Coordinates of C-alpha atoms and ligand atoms in Angstrom, one line a residue:
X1 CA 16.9 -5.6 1.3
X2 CA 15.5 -5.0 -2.0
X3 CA 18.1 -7.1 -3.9
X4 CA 17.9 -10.1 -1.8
X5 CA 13.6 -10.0 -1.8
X6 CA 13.2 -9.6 -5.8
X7 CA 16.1 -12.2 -6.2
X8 CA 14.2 -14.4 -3.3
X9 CA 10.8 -14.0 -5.6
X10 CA 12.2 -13.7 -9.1
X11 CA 11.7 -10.2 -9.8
X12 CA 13.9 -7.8 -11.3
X13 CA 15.3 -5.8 -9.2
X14 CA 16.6 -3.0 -11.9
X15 CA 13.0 -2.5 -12.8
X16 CA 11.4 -2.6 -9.2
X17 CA 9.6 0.9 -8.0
X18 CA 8.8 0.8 -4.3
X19 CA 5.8 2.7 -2.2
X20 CA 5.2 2.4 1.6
X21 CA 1.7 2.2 1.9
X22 CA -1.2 1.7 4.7
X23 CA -1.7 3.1 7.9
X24 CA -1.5 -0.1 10.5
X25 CA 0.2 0.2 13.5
X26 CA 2.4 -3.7 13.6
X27 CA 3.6 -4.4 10.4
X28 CA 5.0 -2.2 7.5
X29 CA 3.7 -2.7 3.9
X30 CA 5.4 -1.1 0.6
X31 CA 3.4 -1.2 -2.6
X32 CA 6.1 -2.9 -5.6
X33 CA 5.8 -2.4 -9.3
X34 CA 7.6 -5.0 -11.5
X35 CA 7.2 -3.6 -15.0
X36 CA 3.6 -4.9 -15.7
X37 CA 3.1 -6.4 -12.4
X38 CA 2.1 -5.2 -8.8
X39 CA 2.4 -6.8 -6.1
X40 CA 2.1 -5.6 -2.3
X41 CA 4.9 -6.7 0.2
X42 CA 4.8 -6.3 3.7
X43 CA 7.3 -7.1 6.8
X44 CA 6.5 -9.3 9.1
X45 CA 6.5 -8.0 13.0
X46 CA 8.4 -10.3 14.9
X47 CA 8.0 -9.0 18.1
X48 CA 4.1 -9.1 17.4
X49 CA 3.9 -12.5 15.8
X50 CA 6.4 -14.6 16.7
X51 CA 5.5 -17.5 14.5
X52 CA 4.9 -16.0 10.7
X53 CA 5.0 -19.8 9.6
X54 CA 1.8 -20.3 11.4
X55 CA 0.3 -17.3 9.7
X56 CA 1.5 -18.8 6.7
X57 CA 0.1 -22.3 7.4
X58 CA -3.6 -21.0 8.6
X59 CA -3.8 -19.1 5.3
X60 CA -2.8 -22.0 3.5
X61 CA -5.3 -24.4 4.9
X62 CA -8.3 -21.5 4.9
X63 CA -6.9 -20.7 0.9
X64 CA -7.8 -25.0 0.2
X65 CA -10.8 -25.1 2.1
X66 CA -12.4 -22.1 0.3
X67 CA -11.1 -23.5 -3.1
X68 CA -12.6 -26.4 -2.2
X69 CA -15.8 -25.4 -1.3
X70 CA -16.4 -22.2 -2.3
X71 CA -14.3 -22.0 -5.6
X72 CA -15.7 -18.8 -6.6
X73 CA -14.9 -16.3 -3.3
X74 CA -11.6 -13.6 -3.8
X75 CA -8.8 -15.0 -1.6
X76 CA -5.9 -12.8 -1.5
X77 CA -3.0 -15.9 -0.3
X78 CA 0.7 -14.6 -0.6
X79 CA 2.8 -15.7 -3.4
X80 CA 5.6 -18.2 -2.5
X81 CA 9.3 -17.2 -2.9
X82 CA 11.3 -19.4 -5.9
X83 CA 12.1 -22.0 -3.3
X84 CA 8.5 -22.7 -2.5
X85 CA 8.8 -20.9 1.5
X86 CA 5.3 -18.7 1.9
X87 CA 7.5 -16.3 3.7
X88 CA 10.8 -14.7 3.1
X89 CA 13.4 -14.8 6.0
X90 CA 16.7 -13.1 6.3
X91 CA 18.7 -12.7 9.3
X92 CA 19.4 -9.0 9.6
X93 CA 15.9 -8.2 7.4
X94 CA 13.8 -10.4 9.5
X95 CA 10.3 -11.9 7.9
X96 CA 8.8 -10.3 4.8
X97 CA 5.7 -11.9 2.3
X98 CA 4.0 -11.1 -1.1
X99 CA 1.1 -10.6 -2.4
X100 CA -0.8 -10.1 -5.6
X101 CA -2.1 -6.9 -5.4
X102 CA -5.8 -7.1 -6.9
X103 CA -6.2 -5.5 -10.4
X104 CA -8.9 -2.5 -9.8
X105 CA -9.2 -2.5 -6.2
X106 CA -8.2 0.0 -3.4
X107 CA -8.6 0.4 -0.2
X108 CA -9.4 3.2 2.2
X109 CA -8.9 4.4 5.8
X110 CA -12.4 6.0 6.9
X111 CA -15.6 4.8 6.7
X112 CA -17.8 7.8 5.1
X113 CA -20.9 6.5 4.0
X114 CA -23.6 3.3 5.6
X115 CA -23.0 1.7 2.3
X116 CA -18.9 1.0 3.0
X117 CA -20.2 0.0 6.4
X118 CA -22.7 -2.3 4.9
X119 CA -20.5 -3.5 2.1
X120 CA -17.3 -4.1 4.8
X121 CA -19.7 -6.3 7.2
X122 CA -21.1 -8.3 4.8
X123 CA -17.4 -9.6 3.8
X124 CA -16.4 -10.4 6.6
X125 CA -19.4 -11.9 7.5
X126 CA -19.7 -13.9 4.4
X127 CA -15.5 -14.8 4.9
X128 CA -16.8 -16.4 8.5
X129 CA -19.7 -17.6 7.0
X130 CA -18.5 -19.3 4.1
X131 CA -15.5 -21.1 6.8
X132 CA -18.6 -22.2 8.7
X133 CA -17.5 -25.8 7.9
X134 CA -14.0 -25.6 8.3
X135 CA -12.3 -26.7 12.2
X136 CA -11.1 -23.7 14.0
X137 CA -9.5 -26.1 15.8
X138 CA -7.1 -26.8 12.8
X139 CA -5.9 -23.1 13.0
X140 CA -2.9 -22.3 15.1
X141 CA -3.3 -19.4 17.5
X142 CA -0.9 -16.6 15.6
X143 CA -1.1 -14.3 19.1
X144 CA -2.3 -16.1 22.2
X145 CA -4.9 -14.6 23.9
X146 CA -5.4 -12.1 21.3
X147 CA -9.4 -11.0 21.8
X148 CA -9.2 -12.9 25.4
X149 CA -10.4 -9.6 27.4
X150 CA -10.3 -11.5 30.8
X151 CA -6.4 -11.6 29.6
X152 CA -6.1 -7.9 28.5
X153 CA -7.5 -7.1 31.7
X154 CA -5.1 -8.9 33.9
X155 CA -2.5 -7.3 31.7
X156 CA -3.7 -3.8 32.5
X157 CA -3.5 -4.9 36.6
X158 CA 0.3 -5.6 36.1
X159 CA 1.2 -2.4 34.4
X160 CA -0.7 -0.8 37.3
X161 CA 1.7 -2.7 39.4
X162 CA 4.7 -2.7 37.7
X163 CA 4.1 0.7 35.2
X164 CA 6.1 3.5 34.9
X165 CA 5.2 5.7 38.5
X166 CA 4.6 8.6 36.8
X167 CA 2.5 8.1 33.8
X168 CA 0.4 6.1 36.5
X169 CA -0.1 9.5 38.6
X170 CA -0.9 10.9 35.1
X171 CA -3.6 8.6 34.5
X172 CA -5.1 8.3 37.4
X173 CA -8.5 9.2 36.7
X174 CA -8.8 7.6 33.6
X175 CA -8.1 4.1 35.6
X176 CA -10.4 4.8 38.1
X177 CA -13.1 4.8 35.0
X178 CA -11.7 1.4 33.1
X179 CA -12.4 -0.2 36.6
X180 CA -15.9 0.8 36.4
X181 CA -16.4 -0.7 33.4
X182 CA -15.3 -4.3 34.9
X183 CA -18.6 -5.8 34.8
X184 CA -17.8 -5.8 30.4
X185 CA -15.1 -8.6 31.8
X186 CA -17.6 -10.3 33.6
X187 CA -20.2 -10.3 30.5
X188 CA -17.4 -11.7 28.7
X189 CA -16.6 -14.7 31.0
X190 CA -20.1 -15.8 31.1
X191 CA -19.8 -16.1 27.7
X192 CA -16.9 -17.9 27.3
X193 CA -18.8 -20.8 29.6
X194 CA -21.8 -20.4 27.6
X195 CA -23.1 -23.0 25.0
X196 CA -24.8 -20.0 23.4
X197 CA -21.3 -18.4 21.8
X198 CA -19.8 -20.5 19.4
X199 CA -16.0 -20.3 18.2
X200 CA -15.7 -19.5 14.8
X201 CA -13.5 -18.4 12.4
X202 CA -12.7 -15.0 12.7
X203 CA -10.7 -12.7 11.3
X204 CA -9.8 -10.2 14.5
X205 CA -8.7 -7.3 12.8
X206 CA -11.8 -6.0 10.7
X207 CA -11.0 -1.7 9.7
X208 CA -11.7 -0.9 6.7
X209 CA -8.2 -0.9 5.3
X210 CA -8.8 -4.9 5.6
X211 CA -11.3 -4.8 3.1
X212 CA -10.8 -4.2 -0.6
X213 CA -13.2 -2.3 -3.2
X214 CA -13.7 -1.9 -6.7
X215 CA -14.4 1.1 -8.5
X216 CA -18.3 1.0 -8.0
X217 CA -17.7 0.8 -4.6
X218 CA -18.4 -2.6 -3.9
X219 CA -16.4 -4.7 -1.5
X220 CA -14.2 -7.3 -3.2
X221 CA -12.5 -9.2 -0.9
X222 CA -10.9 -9.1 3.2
X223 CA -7.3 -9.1 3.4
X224 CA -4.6 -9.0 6.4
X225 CA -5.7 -12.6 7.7
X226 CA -2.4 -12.7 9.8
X227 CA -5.1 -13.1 12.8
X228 CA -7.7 -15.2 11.2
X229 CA -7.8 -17.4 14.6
X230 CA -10.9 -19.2 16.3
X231 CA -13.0 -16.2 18.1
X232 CA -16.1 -15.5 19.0
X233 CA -19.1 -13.0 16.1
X234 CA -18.4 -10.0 18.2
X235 CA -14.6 -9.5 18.0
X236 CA -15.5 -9.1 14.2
X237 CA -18.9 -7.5 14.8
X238 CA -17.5 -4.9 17.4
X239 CA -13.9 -3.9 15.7
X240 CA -16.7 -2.6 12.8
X241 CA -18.4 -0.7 15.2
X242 CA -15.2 0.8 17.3
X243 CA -13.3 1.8 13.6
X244 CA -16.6 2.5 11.5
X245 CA -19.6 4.0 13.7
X246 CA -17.5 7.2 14.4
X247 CA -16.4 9.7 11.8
X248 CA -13.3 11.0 14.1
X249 CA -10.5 7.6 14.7
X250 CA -8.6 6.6 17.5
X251 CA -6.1 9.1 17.0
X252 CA -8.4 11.8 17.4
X253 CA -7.6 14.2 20.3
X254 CA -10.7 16.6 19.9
X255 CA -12.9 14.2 21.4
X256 CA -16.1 16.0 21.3
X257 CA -15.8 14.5 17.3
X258 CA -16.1 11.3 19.1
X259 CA -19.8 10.3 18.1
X260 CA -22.0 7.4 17.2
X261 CA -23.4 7.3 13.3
X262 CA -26.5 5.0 14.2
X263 CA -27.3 4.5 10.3
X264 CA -23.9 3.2 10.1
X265 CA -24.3 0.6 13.0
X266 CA -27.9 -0.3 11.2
X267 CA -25.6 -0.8 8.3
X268 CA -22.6 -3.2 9.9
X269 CA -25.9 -5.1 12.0
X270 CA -27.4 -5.6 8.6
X271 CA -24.8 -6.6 6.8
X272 CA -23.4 -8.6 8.8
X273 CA -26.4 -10.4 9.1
X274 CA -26.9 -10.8 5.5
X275 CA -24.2 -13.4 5.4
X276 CA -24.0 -14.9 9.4
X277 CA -28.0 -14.9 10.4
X278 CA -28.7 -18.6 9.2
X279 CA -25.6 -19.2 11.4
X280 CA -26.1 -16.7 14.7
X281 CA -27.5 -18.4 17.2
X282 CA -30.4 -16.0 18.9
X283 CA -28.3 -15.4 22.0
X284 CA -25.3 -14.2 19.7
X285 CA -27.8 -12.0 17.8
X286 CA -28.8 -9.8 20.9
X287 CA -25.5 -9.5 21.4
X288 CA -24.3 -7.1 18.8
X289 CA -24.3 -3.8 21.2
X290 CA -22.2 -5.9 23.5
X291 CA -19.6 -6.7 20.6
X292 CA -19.3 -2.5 20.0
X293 CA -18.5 -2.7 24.2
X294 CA -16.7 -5.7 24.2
X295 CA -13.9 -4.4 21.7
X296 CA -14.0 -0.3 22.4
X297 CA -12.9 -1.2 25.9
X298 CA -10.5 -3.9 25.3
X299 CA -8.8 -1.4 23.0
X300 CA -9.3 1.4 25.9
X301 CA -7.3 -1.1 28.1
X302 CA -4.5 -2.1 25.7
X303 CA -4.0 1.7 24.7
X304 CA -3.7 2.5 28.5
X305 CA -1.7 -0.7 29.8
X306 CA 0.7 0.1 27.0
X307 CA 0.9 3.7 28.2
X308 CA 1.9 2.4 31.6
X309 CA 4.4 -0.1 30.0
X310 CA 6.2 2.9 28.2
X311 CA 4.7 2.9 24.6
X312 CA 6.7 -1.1 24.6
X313 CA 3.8 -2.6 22.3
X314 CA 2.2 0.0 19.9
X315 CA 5.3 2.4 19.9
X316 CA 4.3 6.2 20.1
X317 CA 4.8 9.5 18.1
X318 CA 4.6 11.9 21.2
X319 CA 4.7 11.3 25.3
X320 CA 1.2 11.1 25.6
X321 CA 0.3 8.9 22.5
X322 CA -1.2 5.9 24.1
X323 CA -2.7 7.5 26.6
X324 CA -4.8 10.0 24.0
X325 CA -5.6 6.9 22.1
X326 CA -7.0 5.2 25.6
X327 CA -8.8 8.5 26.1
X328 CA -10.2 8.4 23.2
X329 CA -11.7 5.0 23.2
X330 CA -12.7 5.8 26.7
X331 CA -15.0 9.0 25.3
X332 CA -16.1 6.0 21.8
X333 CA -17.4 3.6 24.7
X334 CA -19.2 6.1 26.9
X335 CA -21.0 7.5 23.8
X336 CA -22.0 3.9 22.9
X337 CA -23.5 3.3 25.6
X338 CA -25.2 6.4 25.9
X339 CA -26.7 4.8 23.2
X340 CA -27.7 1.8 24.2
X341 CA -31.1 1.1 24.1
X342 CA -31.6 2.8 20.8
X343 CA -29.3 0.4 19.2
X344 CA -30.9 -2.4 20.9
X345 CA -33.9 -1.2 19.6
X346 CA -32.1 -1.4 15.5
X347 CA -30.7 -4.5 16.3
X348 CA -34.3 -6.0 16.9
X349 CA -36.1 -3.8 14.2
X350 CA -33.3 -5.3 11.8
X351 CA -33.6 -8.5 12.2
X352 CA -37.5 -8.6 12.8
X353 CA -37.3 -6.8 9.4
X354 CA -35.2 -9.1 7.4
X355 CA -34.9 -12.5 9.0
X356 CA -37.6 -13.7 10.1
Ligands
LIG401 C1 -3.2 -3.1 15.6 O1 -1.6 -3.0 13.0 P1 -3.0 -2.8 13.0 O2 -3.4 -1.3 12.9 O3 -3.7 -3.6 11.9 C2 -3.6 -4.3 16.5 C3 -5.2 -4.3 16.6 C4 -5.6 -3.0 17.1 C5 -5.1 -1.9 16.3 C6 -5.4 -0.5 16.9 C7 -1.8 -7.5 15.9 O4 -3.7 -3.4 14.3 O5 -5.5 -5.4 17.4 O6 -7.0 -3.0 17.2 O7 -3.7 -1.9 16.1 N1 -3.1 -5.5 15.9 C8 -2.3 -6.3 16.6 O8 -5.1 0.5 15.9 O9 -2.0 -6.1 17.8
LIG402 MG1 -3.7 -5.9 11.1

């Protein structure tokens, strides 16, 4: 694989060192060291994205627009192969892309101070601010239905149809709770009618291993755009919130960790805002506890209907993988709202405070 990939890009392959690095669950990425250059390479999931020339083309036409426009904002764009293809394809290998890796950056996989959350927002706020002229309906849709939680939903009623019998029995209860929680489906379907929400460009996929930082600390750049798609503030808003506002992760099993850091949330709302407040409409501003509900339970649901479905879409380590994961989103959501009306009450202080 190696050979073909350093031939396919020009590198040479005698002097190649290889590291697998990151932590995502759908693609796998290697650090590579040519001599004096780094680049990071990554394999495309097929299964996932079934189109990587699409990902390739909405990067492309994001990469001009912002050179365009904004000639001075960090985008990481993969490198092409010799033959000028933005991805590499090889029959038995499957899809694989480049990319410079960025000279004294790194990236991390928890969120342990209000400053990353702060820094992390404000990127990909300014990324969908700075797009806020571009069409989103130029992109093409990389995985339909993505962030569509009416979608994910029906999804979860088929795998508790057609699911595997006894991981149903086994999950009982914690069914019987992601029903109650319907009325977040509801919410969301008003939206989607309402001139209030506007489709944007958004990036769907915002941890903080998408987000690059220097030395100092201070947020570079986003990367991973393989979902940059049109979406709505609080896919971004609220995959912040569900990866950053707790200090134990999904995989957590101990889930009296679970908890919500409300100075971090102040930090992501602020942030965010720094960047996206001249463009929020006022409706999409008191929206941001929604965004942290909106996301936590779509992931609840995909976690669980892929439980039921035998582990088909996120694979799993252990029997009960997916359904700890659903658990555990299950206990992020209940705290959050628990919460509620306190962070209502640092949305409004925040942006009384600073924007208006
Ligand atoms: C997947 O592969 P990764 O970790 O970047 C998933 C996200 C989920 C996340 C949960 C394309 O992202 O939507 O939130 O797992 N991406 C896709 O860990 O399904
Ligand atoms: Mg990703």
């Amino acid at each position: 694989m190696l050979q073909q990939i350093s031939e396919a890009y020009g590198m040479q392959e005698a002097a190649l060192s290889i590291t697998p690095v990151g932590s995502g669950l759908i693609h796998k990425t290697w650090k590579v060291t040519d001599g004096d250059e780094v680049f990071i390479l990554q394999q495309i999931n097929h299964n996932v994205f079934h189109d990587p020339y699409a990902i390739a083309e909405n990067i492309e036409q994001v990469a001009s627009y912002l050179k365009e426009h904004h000639p001075d904002y960090l985008f990481v764009a993969p490198i092409s192969t010799k033959a000028k293809e933005p991805v590499f394809y090889n029959e038995e290998e499957g899809y694989y892309r480049l990319f410079p890796f960025v000279k004294g950056s790194h990236s991390i996989d928890s969120v342990s101070t209000p400053e990353q959350a702060y820094e992390a927002a404000q990127q990909f706020g300014r990324f969908t601010g700075l797009l806020a002229g571009f069409n989103t309906e130029n992109l093409k849709i990389t995985i339909p239905d993505f962030h569509n939680l009416t979608f994910r939903y029906r999804q979860f009623l088929n795998a508790l149809e057609n699911g595997d019998e006894k991981r149903k029995e086994h999950a009982k209860q914690l069914i019987k709770e992601l029903i109650s929680f319907e009325s977040i489906v509801t919410t969301y379907e008003q939206i989607k009618r309402s001139p209030d929400f506007r489709l944007r460009v958004t990036h769907h996929d915002t941890k903080i291993s998408n987000v690059l930082f220097d030395y100092q600390n201070h947020a570079i750049c986003v990367i991973d755009l393989d979902t940059i798609m049109p979406g709505y503030f609080f896919s971004d808003a609220g995959d912040m919130m569900r990866t950053y506002l707790s200090p134990a992760n999904e995989e957590e099993t101990n889930f009296s960790l679970i908890q919500i850091r409300e100075e971090y949330f102040q930090a992501i709302v602020s942030g965010y805002l720094q960047e996206m407040s001249h463009l929020l409409t006022p409706v999409e501003k008191n929206h941001f506890v929604y965004a942290g509900k909106f996301i936590i339970y779509m992931q609840a649901l995909r976690f669980l209907t892929d439980y039921l479905n035998n582990d088909v879409y996120y694979g799993a380590r252990f029997e009960l993988h997916n359904y700890n994961r659903a658990m555990n989103q299950m206990h992020l959501l209940k705290e959050l709202i628990n919460k509620e009306s306190h962070l209502e009450k640092i949305v409004r202080a925040v942006t009384e405070k600073q924007f208006n």
